[in-house]
Coordinates of C-alpha atoms in Angstrom, one line a residue:
X1 CA -25.0 -172.8 29.1
X2 CA -28.1 -170.6 28.9
X3 CA -28.2 -168.0 31.7
X4 CA -31.5 -169.4 33.0
X5 CA -30.1 -172.9 33.3
X6 CA -27.0 -171.7 35.1
X7 CA -29.1 -169.7 37.6
X8 CA -31.4 -172.6 38.2
X9 CA -28.5 -174.9 38.9
X10 CA -27.0 -172.5 41.4
X11 CA -30.4 -171.8 43.0
X12 CA -31.1 -175.5 43.4
X13 CA -27.8 -176.1 45.1
X14 CA -26.7 -178.5 42.4
X15 CA -23.5 -176.5 41.7
X16 CA -21.4 -173.6 42.7
X17 CA -19.2 -171.3 40.6
X18 CA -16.2 -173.3 41.8
X19 CA -17.7 -176.7 40.9
X20 CA -18.9 -175.4 37.5
X21 CA -15.4 -174.1 36.6
X22 CA -13.8 -177.3 37.8
X23 CA -16.1 -179.3 35.6
X24 CA -15.8 -176.9 32.6
X25 CA -12.0 -176.4 32.7
X26 CA -10.9 -179.7 31.1
X27 CA -13.3 -178.9 28.2
X28 CA -11.8 -175.4 27.8
X29 CA -8.3 -176.9 27.8
X30 CA -9.3 -179.5 25.2
X31 CA -11.2 -177.0 23.0
X32 CA -10.3 -177.9 19.4
X33 CA -8.8 -175.6 16.8
X34 CA -7.2 -173.0 19.1
X35 CA -10.5 -171.5 20.2
X36 CA -8.6 -169.8 22.9
X37 CA -5.4 -167.8 22.4
X38 CA -5.2 -167.4 26.2
X39 CA -6.9 -169.4 28.9
X40 CA -6.7 -168.2 32.5
X41 CA -5.0 -170.6 34.9
X42 CA -7.5 -172.8 36.8
X43 CA -6.1 -171.4 40.1
X44 CA -7.0 -167.8 39.1
X45 CA -10.5 -168.8 38.1
X46 CA -11.1 -170.7 41.3
X47 CA -9.9 -167.6 43.3
X48 CA -12.4 -165.5 41.4
X49 CA -15.1 -168.1 42.2
X50 CA -14.1 -168.0 45.9
X51 CA -14.6 -164.2 45.9
X52 CA -18.0 -164.6 44.4
X53 CA -19.1 -167.3 46.8
X54 CA -18.1 -165.1 49.7
X55 CA -20.6 -162.4 48.6
X56 CA -23.9 -162.2 50.4
X57 CA -26.7 -163.2 48.2
X58 CA -28.2 -159.8 48.4
X59 CA -25.1 -158.2 46.7
X60 CA -24.7 -160.7 43.9
X61 CA -24.9 -159.4 40.4
X62 CA -27.1 -160.7 37.6
X63 CA -24.2 -162.6 36.0
X64 CA -23.0 -164.2 39.3
X65 CA -20.9 -167.2 38.5
X66 CA -21.4 -167.1 34.7
X67 CA -18.3 -168.0 32.6
X68 CA -17.7 -166.0 29.5
X69 CA -15.0 -165.4 26.9
X70 CA -13.6 -162.3 25.3
X71 CA -12.2 -161.7 21.8
X72 CA -8.5 -161.0 21.8
X73 CA -8.8 -157.4 20.6
X74 CA -10.8 -156.5 23.8
X75 CA -8.8 -155.8 27.0
X76 CA -9.2 -157.9 30.1
X77 CA -6.9 -156.9 33.0
X78 CA -4.4 -159.7 33.8
X79 CA -4.8 -161.3 30.3
X80 CA -2.6 -160.4 27.3
X81 CA -4.1 -158.6 24.3
X82 CA -2.6 -159.7 20.9
X83 CA -5.3 -159.1 18.3
X84 CA -3.9 -162.4 16.9
X85 CA -0.6 -160.8 16.2
X86 CA 2.1 -162.0 18.7
X87 CA 4.3 -158.9 17.9
X88 CA 1.5 -156.6 19.0
X89 CA 1.1 -158.3 22.5
X90 CA 0.7 -156.1 25.5
X91 CA -0.7 -156.4 29.0
X92 CA -3.5 -153.9 29.5
X93 CA -3.5 -151.8 32.7
X94 CA -7.3 -152.2 33.0
X95 CA -10.2 -154.0 31.3
X96 CA -12.4 -152.5 28.7
X97 CA -15.3 -150.6 30.1
X98 CA -17.9 -153.2 28.9
X99 CA -15.9 -156.1 30.3
X100 CA -15.5 -154.3 33.7
X101 CA -19.3 -154.0 33.9
X102 CA -19.8 -157.7 33.2
X103 CA -17.2 -158.6 35.8
X104 CA -18.9 -156.3 38.3
X105 CA -22.2 -158.2 37.6
X106 CA -20.4 -161.4 38.7
X107 CA -19.2 -162.7 35.4
X108 CA -16.1 -164.9 35.2
X109 CA -13.9 -164.2 32.1
X110 CA -12.2 -167.5 31.4
X111 CA -9.9 -166.4 28.5
X112 CA -9.3 -164.6 25.2
X113 CA -10.5 -166.1 22.0
X114 CA -8.9 -166.5 18.6
X115 CA -9.7 -164.1 15.8
X116 CA -8.8 -162.9 12.3
X117 CA -5.7 -160.9 12.8
X118 CA -6.5 -157.2 13.7
X119 CA -10.2 -158.1 13.0
X120 CA -9.5 -158.0 9.2
X121 CA -11.6 -160.8 7.9
X122 CA -14.9 -162.7 7.9
X123 CA -13.4 -166.2 7.5
X124 CA -11.7 -167.0 10.8
X125 CA -8.6 -168.5 9.0
X126 CA -6.4 -165.4 9.3
X127 CA -4.7 -166.3 12.5
X128 CA -1.1 -167.4 13.2
X129 CA -2.2 -170.0 15.7
X130 CA -1.2 -173.7 15.1
X131 CA -4.8 -174.6 14.3
X132 CA -7.9 -172.7 13.6
X133 CA -11.4 -172.4 15.2
X134 CA -13.9 -174.3 13.1
X135 CA -17.6 -174.8 12.8
X136 CA -19.0 -176.9 15.7
X137 CA -21.1 -178.7 13.1
X138 CA -18.2 -179.9 11.0
X139 CA -14.6 -179.0 11.8
X140 CA -13.6 -179.0 8.1
X141 CA -15.7 -175.8 7.7
X142 CA -14.9 -172.3 8.9
X143 CA -16.4 -170.8 12.0
X144 CA -16.4 -167.4 10.3
X145 CA -14.5 -164.3 11.4
X146 CA -13.2 -162.1 12.6
X147 CA -14.7 -163.2 15.9
X148 CA -14.0 -166.8 15.1
X149 CA -13.1 -168.2 18.5
X150 CA -15.9 -166.4 20.3
X151 CA -18.7 -167.8 18.1
X152 CA -17.1 -171.3 18.1
X153 CA -16.9 -171.2 22.0
X154 CA -20.6 -170.4 22.3
X155 CA -21.7 -172.8 19.5
X156 CA -19.6 -175.6 21.1
X157 CA -21.3 -175.0 24.5
X158 CA -18.0 -174.0 26.3
X159 CA -19.2 -170.6 27.7
X160 CA -22.4 -168.9 28.4
X161 CA -21.5 -166.0 26.2
X162 CA -18.6 -164.5 24.4
X163 CA -17.7 -161.0 23.3
X164 CA -16.8 -160.1 19.7
X165 CA -16.5 -157.0 17.7
X166 CA -18.2 -156.0 14.4
X167 CA -16.9 -153.5 11.8
X168 CA -18.1 -155.2 8.7
X169 CA -20.0 -158.3 9.9
X170 CA -17.7 -160.0 12.5
X171 CA -20.5 -160.1 15.1
X172 CA -22.9 -161.7 12.7
X173 CA -21.3 -164.0 10.2
X174 CA -19.6 -166.3 12.9
X175 CA -23.0 -166.6 14.7
X176 CA -24.6 -167.8 11.5
X177 CA -21.8 -170.4 10.8
X178 CA -21.7 -171.7 14.4
X179 CA -25.5 -171.9 15.0
X180 CA -25.8 -169.3 17.8
X181 CA -27.1 -165.8 18.3
X182 CA -25.0 -162.7 17.5
X183 CA -26.1 -159.3 18.7
X184 CA -24.7 -156.3 16.8
X185 CA -25.8 -153.0 18.5
X186 CA -26.1 -149.5 17.1
X187 CA -22.6 -148.1 16.6
X188 CA -21.8 -145.9 19.6
X189 CA -24.3 -147.4 22.0
X190 CA -21.5 -149.4 23.7
X191 CA -18.2 -148.0 24.9
X192 CA -15.2 -148.9 22.8
X193 CA -12.7 -148.0 25.5
X194 CA -10.3 -150.9 25.7
X195 CA -10.9 -152.2 22.2
X196 CA -8.2 -152.4 19.6
X197 CA -9.5 -150.3 16.7
X198 CA -10.1 -151.9 13.3
X199 CA -12.1 -148.9 11.8
X200 CA -12.7 -146.8 14.9
X201 CA -15.6 -144.8 13.4
X202 CA -17.5 -148.1 12.6
X203 CA -16.4 -150.5 15.3
X204 CA -18.8 -151.9 17.9
X205 CA -18.7 -154.6 20.6
X206 CA -21.0 -157.5 20.1
X207 CA -22.0 -160.6 22.0
X208 CA -22.6 -164.2 21.0
X209 CA -25.1 -166.2 23.1
X210 CA -27.1 -169.4 23.0
X211 CA -30.4 -167.6 22.7
X212 CA -31.9 -164.1 22.0
X213 CA -33.0 -163.5 25.6
X214 CA -29.4 -164.0 26.8
X215 CA -28.1 -161.7 24.1
X216 CA -30.5 -159.0 24.9
X217 CA -29.7 -159.2 28.6
X218 CA -25.9 -159.2 28.2
X219 CA -26.0 -156.4 25.6
X220 CA -28.1 -154.4 27.9
X221 CA -25.4 -154.6 30.6
X222 CA -22.7 -153.8 28.1
X223 CA -24.6 -150.6 27.0
X224 CA -24.9 -149.4 30.6
X225 CA -21.6 -147.9 31.6
X226 CA -20.4 -144.4 30.5
X227 CA -16.8 -143.6 30.0
X228 CA -16.9 -139.9 30.4
X229 CA -14.8 -137.6 28.2
X230 CA -12.5 -140.5 27.3
X231 CA -15.4 -142.3 25.6
X232 CA -15.0 -140.3 22.3
X233 CA -16.9 -142.7 20.0
X234 CA -19.9 -143.1 22.4
X235 CA -23.1 -141.5 21.2
X236 CA -26.0 -140.3 23.4
X237 CA -29.2 -142.3 22.9
X238 CA -31.8 -140.1 21.1
X239 CA -35.1 -139.6 22.7
X240 CA -37.5 -141.5 20.5
X241 CA -41.3 -141.0 20.9
X242 CA -43.2 -144.3 21.3
X243 CA -44.9 -143.7 17.9
X244 CA -41.4 -143.5 16.3
X245 CA -41.0 -147.2 16.8
X246 CA -42.4 -149.7 14.4
X247 CA -45.5 -151.7 15.5
X248 CA -45.2 -155.1 17.1
X249 CA -47.6 -156.5 14.5
X250 CA -47.9 -155.3 11.0
X251 CA -44.3 -154.1 10.7
X252 CA -42.8 -154.2 7.2
X253 CA -39.8 -156.1 6.0
X254 CA -37.9 -156.6 2.8
X255 CA -35.6 -159.3 1.5
X256 CA -32.9 -159.1 -1.2
X257 CA -33.8 -159.9 -4.8
X258 CA -32.6 -162.8 -6.8
X259 CA -29.7 -160.8 -8.2
X260 CA -28.3 -160.4 -4.7
X261 CA -29.1 -163.9 -3.5
X262 CA -26.2 -165.6 -5.1
X263 CA -26.0 -169.0 -3.5
X264 CA -23.6 -170.3 -6.1
X265 CA -20.6 -172.2 -4.7
X266 CA -18.8 -175.5 -4.6
X267 CA -21.8 -177.1 -3.1
X268 CA -23.6 -176.9 -6.4
X269 CA -27.3 -177.0 -7.2
X270 CA -28.2 -179.1 -4.1
X271 CA -26.8 -176.4 -1.7
X272 CA -28.3 -173.6 -3.8
X273 CA -31.8 -175.2 -3.6
X274 CA -31.4 -175.9 0.1
X275 CA -30.3 -172.4 1.0
X276 CA -33.0 -170.8 -1.2
X277 CA -35.7 -172.9 0.5
X278 CA -34.3 -172.2 4.0
X279 CA -34.3 -168.5 3.3
X280 CA -37.9 -168.5 2.0
X281 CA -38.9 -170.4 5.1
X282 CA -37.4 -167.7 7.2
X283 CA -39.3 -165.0 5.3
X284 CA -42.6 -166.9 5.9
X285 CA -41.6 -167.3 9.6
X286 CA -41.1 -163.5 9.8
X287 CA -44.6 -163.0 8.3
X288 CA -46.0 -165.3 11.0
X289 CA -44.1 -163.2 13.6
X290 CA -46.1 -160.2 12.6
X291 CA -44.3 -158.9 9.5
X292 CA -45.6 -157.8 6.1
X293 CA -43.3 -158.3 3.1
X294 CA -42.6 -155.3 0.9
X295 CA -40.4 -154.5 -2.1
X296 CA -37.1 -152.7 -1.7
X297 CA -34.2 -152.0 -4.0
X298 CA -31.0 -153.3 -2.4
X299 CA -28.7 -152.0 -5.1
X300 CA -27.7 -148.8 -3.2
X301 CA -26.9 -151.0 -0.2
X302 CA -24.7 -153.3 -2.2
X303 CA -22.8 -150.3 -3.7
X304 CA -22.2 -149.0 -0.1
X305 CA -21.0 -152.4 1.0
X306 CA -18.5 -152.5 -1.9
X307 CA -17.0 -149.1 -0.8
X308 CA -15.9 -150.3 2.6
X309 CA -12.9 -152.2 1.3
X310 CA -12.8 -151.0 -2.4
X311 CA -12.2 -147.3 -1.7
X312 CA -10.0 -145.0 0.4
X313 CA -12.1 -146.0 3.5
X314 CA -9.7 -149.0 3.9
X315 CA -7.1 -146.4 5.1
X316 CA -8.9 -146.4 8.5
X317 CA -7.6 -150.0 8.9
X318 CA -4.1 -148.6 8.6
X319 CA -4.9 -145.7 10.9
X320 CA -6.2 -147.9 13.7
X321 CA -2.8 -149.6 14.3
X322 CA -0.6 -146.9 12.7
X323 CA 1.7 -146.6 15.7
X324 CA 2.5 -150.3 15.7
X325 CA 2.9 -150.5 11.9
X326 CA 5.3 -147.5 11.7
X327 CA 7.5 -149.0 14.4
X328 CA 8.4 -151.7 11.8
X329 CA 11.9 -151.5 10.3
X330 CA 10.7 -151.0 6.7
X331 CA 8.2 -148.3 7.6
X332 CA 10.7 -146.5 9.8
X333 CA 13.0 -146.1 6.8
X334 CA 10.3 -144.8 4.4
X335 CA 10.4 -141.1 3.6
X336 CA 6.8 -140.2 3.0
X337 CA 3.5 -141.3 4.5
X338 CA 2.4 -143.1 1.3
X339 CA 5.7 -145.0 1.3
X340 CA 5.2 -146.0 4.9
X341 CA 1.8 -147.4 4.1
X342 CA 3.0 -149.2 1.0
X343 CA 5.8 -151.1 2.8
X344 CA 3.3 -152.7 5.1
X345 CA 3.1 -155.4 2.5
X346 CA 6.7 -156.4 3.5
X347 CA 5.9 -156.4 7.3
X348 CA 6.5 -160.0 8.4
X349 CA 5.0 -159.3 11.8
X350 CA 1.6 -159.6 10.0
X351 CA 0.1 -162.5 8.1
X352 CA 0.5 -162.0 4.3
X353 CA -3.3 -161.6 3.7
X354 CA -3.6 -159.1 6.6
X355 CA -0.7 -156.9 5.4
X356 CA -1.9 -157.0 1.7
X357 CA -5.3 -155.7 2.9
X358 CA -3.9 -152.9 5.0
X359 CA -1.3 -152.0 2.5
X360 CA -4.2 -151.3 0.1
X361 CA -4.5 -147.9 1.8
X362 CA -1.3 -146.7 0.0
X363 CA -2.9 -146.3 -3.4
X364 CA -5.2 -143.6 -2.2
X365 CA -4.6 -139.9 -1.6
X366 CA -6.2 -137.6 0.9
X367 CA -8.3 -136.1 -1.9
X368 CA -9.6 -139.6 -2.7
X369 CA -11.0 -139.8 0.8
X370 CA -13.1 -136.7 0.2
X371 CA -14.2 -137.9 -3.2
X372 CA -15.3 -141.2 -1.8
X373 CA -17.1 -139.4 1.1
X374 CA -19.0 -137.5 -1.5
X375 CA -19.8 -140.7 -3.4
X376 CA -20.9 -142.3 -0.1
X377 CA -23.2 -139.3 0.6
X378 CA -25.0 -139.9 -2.7
X379 CA -25.4 -143.6 -2.1
X380 CA -26.4 -143.1 1.5
X381 CA -29.2 -140.8 0.4
X382 CA -30.4 -143.4 -2.1
X383 CA -30.2 -146.2 0.5
X384 CA -32.0 -144.3 3.2
X385 CA -34.8 -143.5 0.8
X386 CA -35.2 -147.2 0.2
X387 CA -35.0 -148.0 3.9
X388 CA -38.0 -145.8 4.5
X389 CA -40.0 -148.6 2.8
X390 CA -39.3 -151.3 5.4
X391 CA -38.9 -151.5 9.2
X392 CA -36.7 -154.6 8.9
X393 CA -34.4 -156.1 6.4
X394 CA -34.2 -159.9 6.5
X395 CA -31.0 -161.2 4.9
X396 CA -29.0 -164.4 4.9
X397 CA -26.3 -164.1 7.6
X398 CA -23.9 -165.7 5.0
X399 CA -24.5 -167.0 1.5
X400 CA -22.3 -170.1 1.8
X401 CA -20.1 -172.3 4.0
X402 CA -16.5 -172.5 2.9
X403 CA -14.2 -175.2 4.2
X404 CA -11.0 -174.0 5.8
X405 CA -9.0 -175.6 3.0
X406 CA -10.9 -173.7 0.4
X407 CA -10.2 -170.3 2.1
X408 CA -6.6 -171.1 2.8
X409 CA -6.0 -172.2 -0.8
X410 CA -7.1 -168.8 -2.1
X411 CA -5.4 -166.6 0.6
X412 CA -2.1 -168.5 0.8
X413 CA -1.1 -167.5 -2.7
X414 CA 2.1 -165.4 -3.1
X415 CA -0.3 -162.5 -3.7
X416 CA -3.4 -163.4 -1.7
X417 CA -6.9 -162.9 -3.0
X418 CA -10.0 -162.9 -0.9
X419 CA -13.1 -163.3 -3.1
X420 CA -14.5 -166.0 -0.7
X421 CA -14.1 -163.6 2.2
X422 CA -15.8 -160.9 0.2
X423 CA -18.8 -163.0 -0.5
X424 CA -19.2 -163.5 3.3
X425 CA -19.7 -159.8 3.6
X426 CA -22.4 -159.4 1.0
X427 CA -25.1 -158.5 3.5
X428 CA -22.9 -157.2 6.3
X429 CA -20.6 -154.6 5.0
X430 CA -23.2 -151.8 4.5
X431 CA -24.8 -152.1 8.0
X432 CA -22.5 -149.9 10.2
X433 CA -22.0 -147.4 7.3
X434 CA -25.8 -146.9 7.3
X435 CA -26.0 -146.7 11.1
X436 CA -28.1 -149.9 11.5
X437 CA -28.5 -152.4 14.3
X438 CA -28.7 -156.1 13.7
X439 CA -29.1 -159.6 15.3
X440 CA -28.2 -162.9 13.7
X441 CA -30.3 -165.9 14.7
X442 CA -30.3 -169.6 13.8
X443 CA -33.0 -170.4 11.2
X444 CA -32.5 -173.9 9.7
X445 CA -30.2 -176.5 8.4
X446 CA -28.6 -177.2 5.0
X447 CA -27.8 -180.8 4.3
X448 CA -26.4 -182.4 1.2
X449 CA -24.1 -185.1 0.0
X450 CA -21.2 -183.8 -2.0
X451 CA -20.7 -187.2 -3.6
X452 CA -24.1 -187.0 -5.3
X453 CA -22.7 -185.2 -8.3
X454 CA -24.8 -184.4 -11.4
X455 CA -23.4 -185.1 -14.9
X456 CA -22.8 -181.4 -15.4
X457 CA -21.2 -180.8 -12.0
X458 CA -18.6 -178.0 -12.0
X459 CA -14.9 -178.4 -11.4
X460 CA -15.4 -176.7 -8.0
X461 CA -18.1 -179.2 -7.0
X462 CA -15.9 -182.1 -8.0
X463 CA -13.0 -180.6 -6.1
X464 CA -15.0 -180.2 -2.9
X465 CA -16.4 -183.7 -3.2
X466 CA -12.9 -185.1 -3.4
X467 CA -11.8 -182.9 -0.5
X468 CA -14.6 -184.0 1.7
X469 CA -14.2 -187.7 0.8
X470 CA -10.5 -187.5 1.7
X471 CA -11.2 -185.9 5.1
X472 CA -14.4 -187.5 6.4
X473 CA -18.0 -188.1 5.3
X474 CA -19.2 -186.5 2.1
X475 CA -22.6 -185.9 3.6
X476 CA -22.7 -182.7 5.6
X477 CA -25.2 -180.8 7.7
X478 CA -24.5 -177.2 8.4
X479 CA -26.5 -174.4 10.1
X480 CA -28.4 -171.8 8.1
X481 CA -28.8 -168.4 9.8
X482 CA -30.6 -165.1 9.0
X483 CA -30.0 -161.6 10.2
X484 CA -32.6 -159.0 11.1
X485 CA -31.5 -155.4 10.5
X486 CA -33.2 -152.1 11.5
X487 CA -32.4 -148.5 11.8
X488 CA -30.0 -147.5 14.6
X489 CA -31.4 -147.2 18.2
X490 CA -34.2 -149.7 17.5
X491 CA -32.2 -152.4 19.2
X492 CA -34.6 -153.5 21.8
X493 CA -37.5 -153.5 19.4
X494 CA -35.5 -155.7 17.0
X495 CA -34.6 -158.1 19.7
X496 CA -38.3 -158.7 20.4
X497 CA -38.9 -159.5 16.7
X498 CA -35.9 -161.9 16.8
X499 CA -37.2 -163.6 19.9
X500 CA -40.5 -164.4 18.0
X501 CA -38.5 -165.7 15.0
X502 CA -36.4 -167.9 17.3
X503 CA -39.5 -169.4 19.0
X504 CA -41.1 -170.2 15.6
X505 CA -37.9 -171.8 14.3
X506 CA -37.6 -174.0 17.4
X507 CA -33.8 -174.1 17.3
X508 CA -31.3 -173.7 20.0
X509 CA -27.6 -173.3 20.1
X510 CA -25.0 -175.4 18.3
X511 CA -25.3 -178.9 16.8
X512 CA -27.2 -180.3 19.8
X513 CA -29.7 -177.4 19.6
X514 CA -30.2 -178.1 15.9
X515 CA -30.7 -181.8 16.5
X516 CA -27.5 -182.9 14.7
X517 CA -24.2 -184.6 15.7
X518 CA -20.9 -183.1 14.5
X519 CA -18.4 -185.5 12.9
X520 CA -15.0 -185.7 14.7
X521 CA -12.1 -184.4 12.6
X522 CA -9.0 -182.5 13.6
X523 CA -9.0 -178.8 12.6
X524 CA -6.9 -177.6 9.8
X525 CA -3.4 -176.3 10.5
X526 CA -2.6 -173.0 8.7

C-alpha cells in the first residue's frame, strides 16, 4: 500500500483503480473492530474509478487511483460525519478543503474511520460502535486514539493513507501503537475548514502512512490549498532564511530524563527493560543520523502538558460543540452558562467518559481562563528557553501498551477515571501548546511473556497475565515507536531527519513490516 508500489502496479499494467478496489473491498468490509464507521458502497467507488480511468494520462494527479480513509470528524461530501456520536450525525454540503485537494489529485476516499468520540481521548476505546479498532499486532491491545480507526486501517494495510486529527497527540499515539508513520504538522499550516473542532485553536489535520516519504508527500498536498477569508485558523508560513534551519548533520537533540520516562505498567520489569532498551537504541540511531545529544530540562514541558486538561483550557472542548450540547434537553432547561456546562454530565447522547471530560469545564470561571493563560505564559517562556538548547526532541510516542479491557475497566466506572489515557499523553499534550511540529515513526519491538512472573510480581502484572492467558497467548510482541519534535515551520526539515531514522531502523508498516505475525482474536465489545 505504499504510493510507489501502487504507482508501479498501475504503470506496469498489472492493475487499474477498478481492479484494485474490487480486490480491496472485501478486506475493507471484513475489517475487524469497526475500523470504519462508514464504508462507501462498492458501486460508488467503482464509479469514481471509472471517472479516473477516463482521464488522459497527462491530466492525472499524483494520487491517481490511490485509496485512502478519513477520520469521522473530517467532512467528505456524500459521507455522513458523526464524530463517533450518532446524535451528532449530519451530511456535509462539501468536503473539507484538504480532502478536496486529495480528491482533486486522484485519490479515492473509501470511508470514514472510527475514533474516540469528539476526538476526546488517546485510547481508541471511547466509541459507541459494537466493537473497537485494535492494534494490528494483537487485537487485545488498543490502537490508540483519538484517530483509532485511521491508524489501524494503515497499520493493517487496508489503505494507502488515512487522515486523522491532532489536538493533544491523536495523530501520533495511534501511529506508535499500530506500527505506522504519523505526521503532525505545524498548527495552522493545513486548513481546518470542514473539521469538527475539538479545541479549535490547537487542532490540526494529520496523516497516517506506511512510510515517511508517503507522509511527507500527502501532507505537502494537504498544506497546499488556501481557504480565503473563511480559513480563520490558517496561518501564513513565515519566511525563514536558510541559516535559520538546523544543519543536516550536527543538529542537536534531547531526550527526557529518567523522572519522565516512567515505563511502569502491568507488563512489569520485563516490559520496562524492553522499552528502555528500545528507546536508547532509538537515541543511538538518531546520533547515527547526524544528531548530537544534549541535556534539556523537560519539567516546564511536562507542566504545560498537564495544563491542557487540568485547567480552564478544557472549556475549549465544550466551546467546540457548544451548539450541539446546548440543544440537549437538560442544557436547554439550565438558567446560567455554568449550569448548562455542568449538566453535560447527564447528556446521554454522549458516552459517559466523554461527557465527564467535557463537563469539567463547568468548574472554571472566565477569570480562571485568564489566570491560567498567565500561568501558561510563564511556563511557555521557561519551556522555550529550554527548547533553544536542542533542534529536536526525541520522545517515546507512548510509554506503554494497554489492553482494551484495561482501559474499559477504568473508564466504565460509574464515575469514570482516565489515568491510563493521561499516561498516553505524557509526551504529546504540550506539543501544540508550544507550536511544534512532529512525526511519529516505528522504531522497534517490545516482546515479553506475561506468564513469566517474578516472585515479587505486582497485582497488576498478575492480573494482566491472567487476562492474556484467558484470551490468547501470554507471549506478546508489540511495536515501539518514537516521535521527533521540532519548532513550528520546520516540518520539511524534520521529515528529512525522520526518513534517515526510518532507514536506519529498517522497519516498514504494520506487523508484516516489523517481521511479526499478529494473533487472531476478536476485538473487544464495549
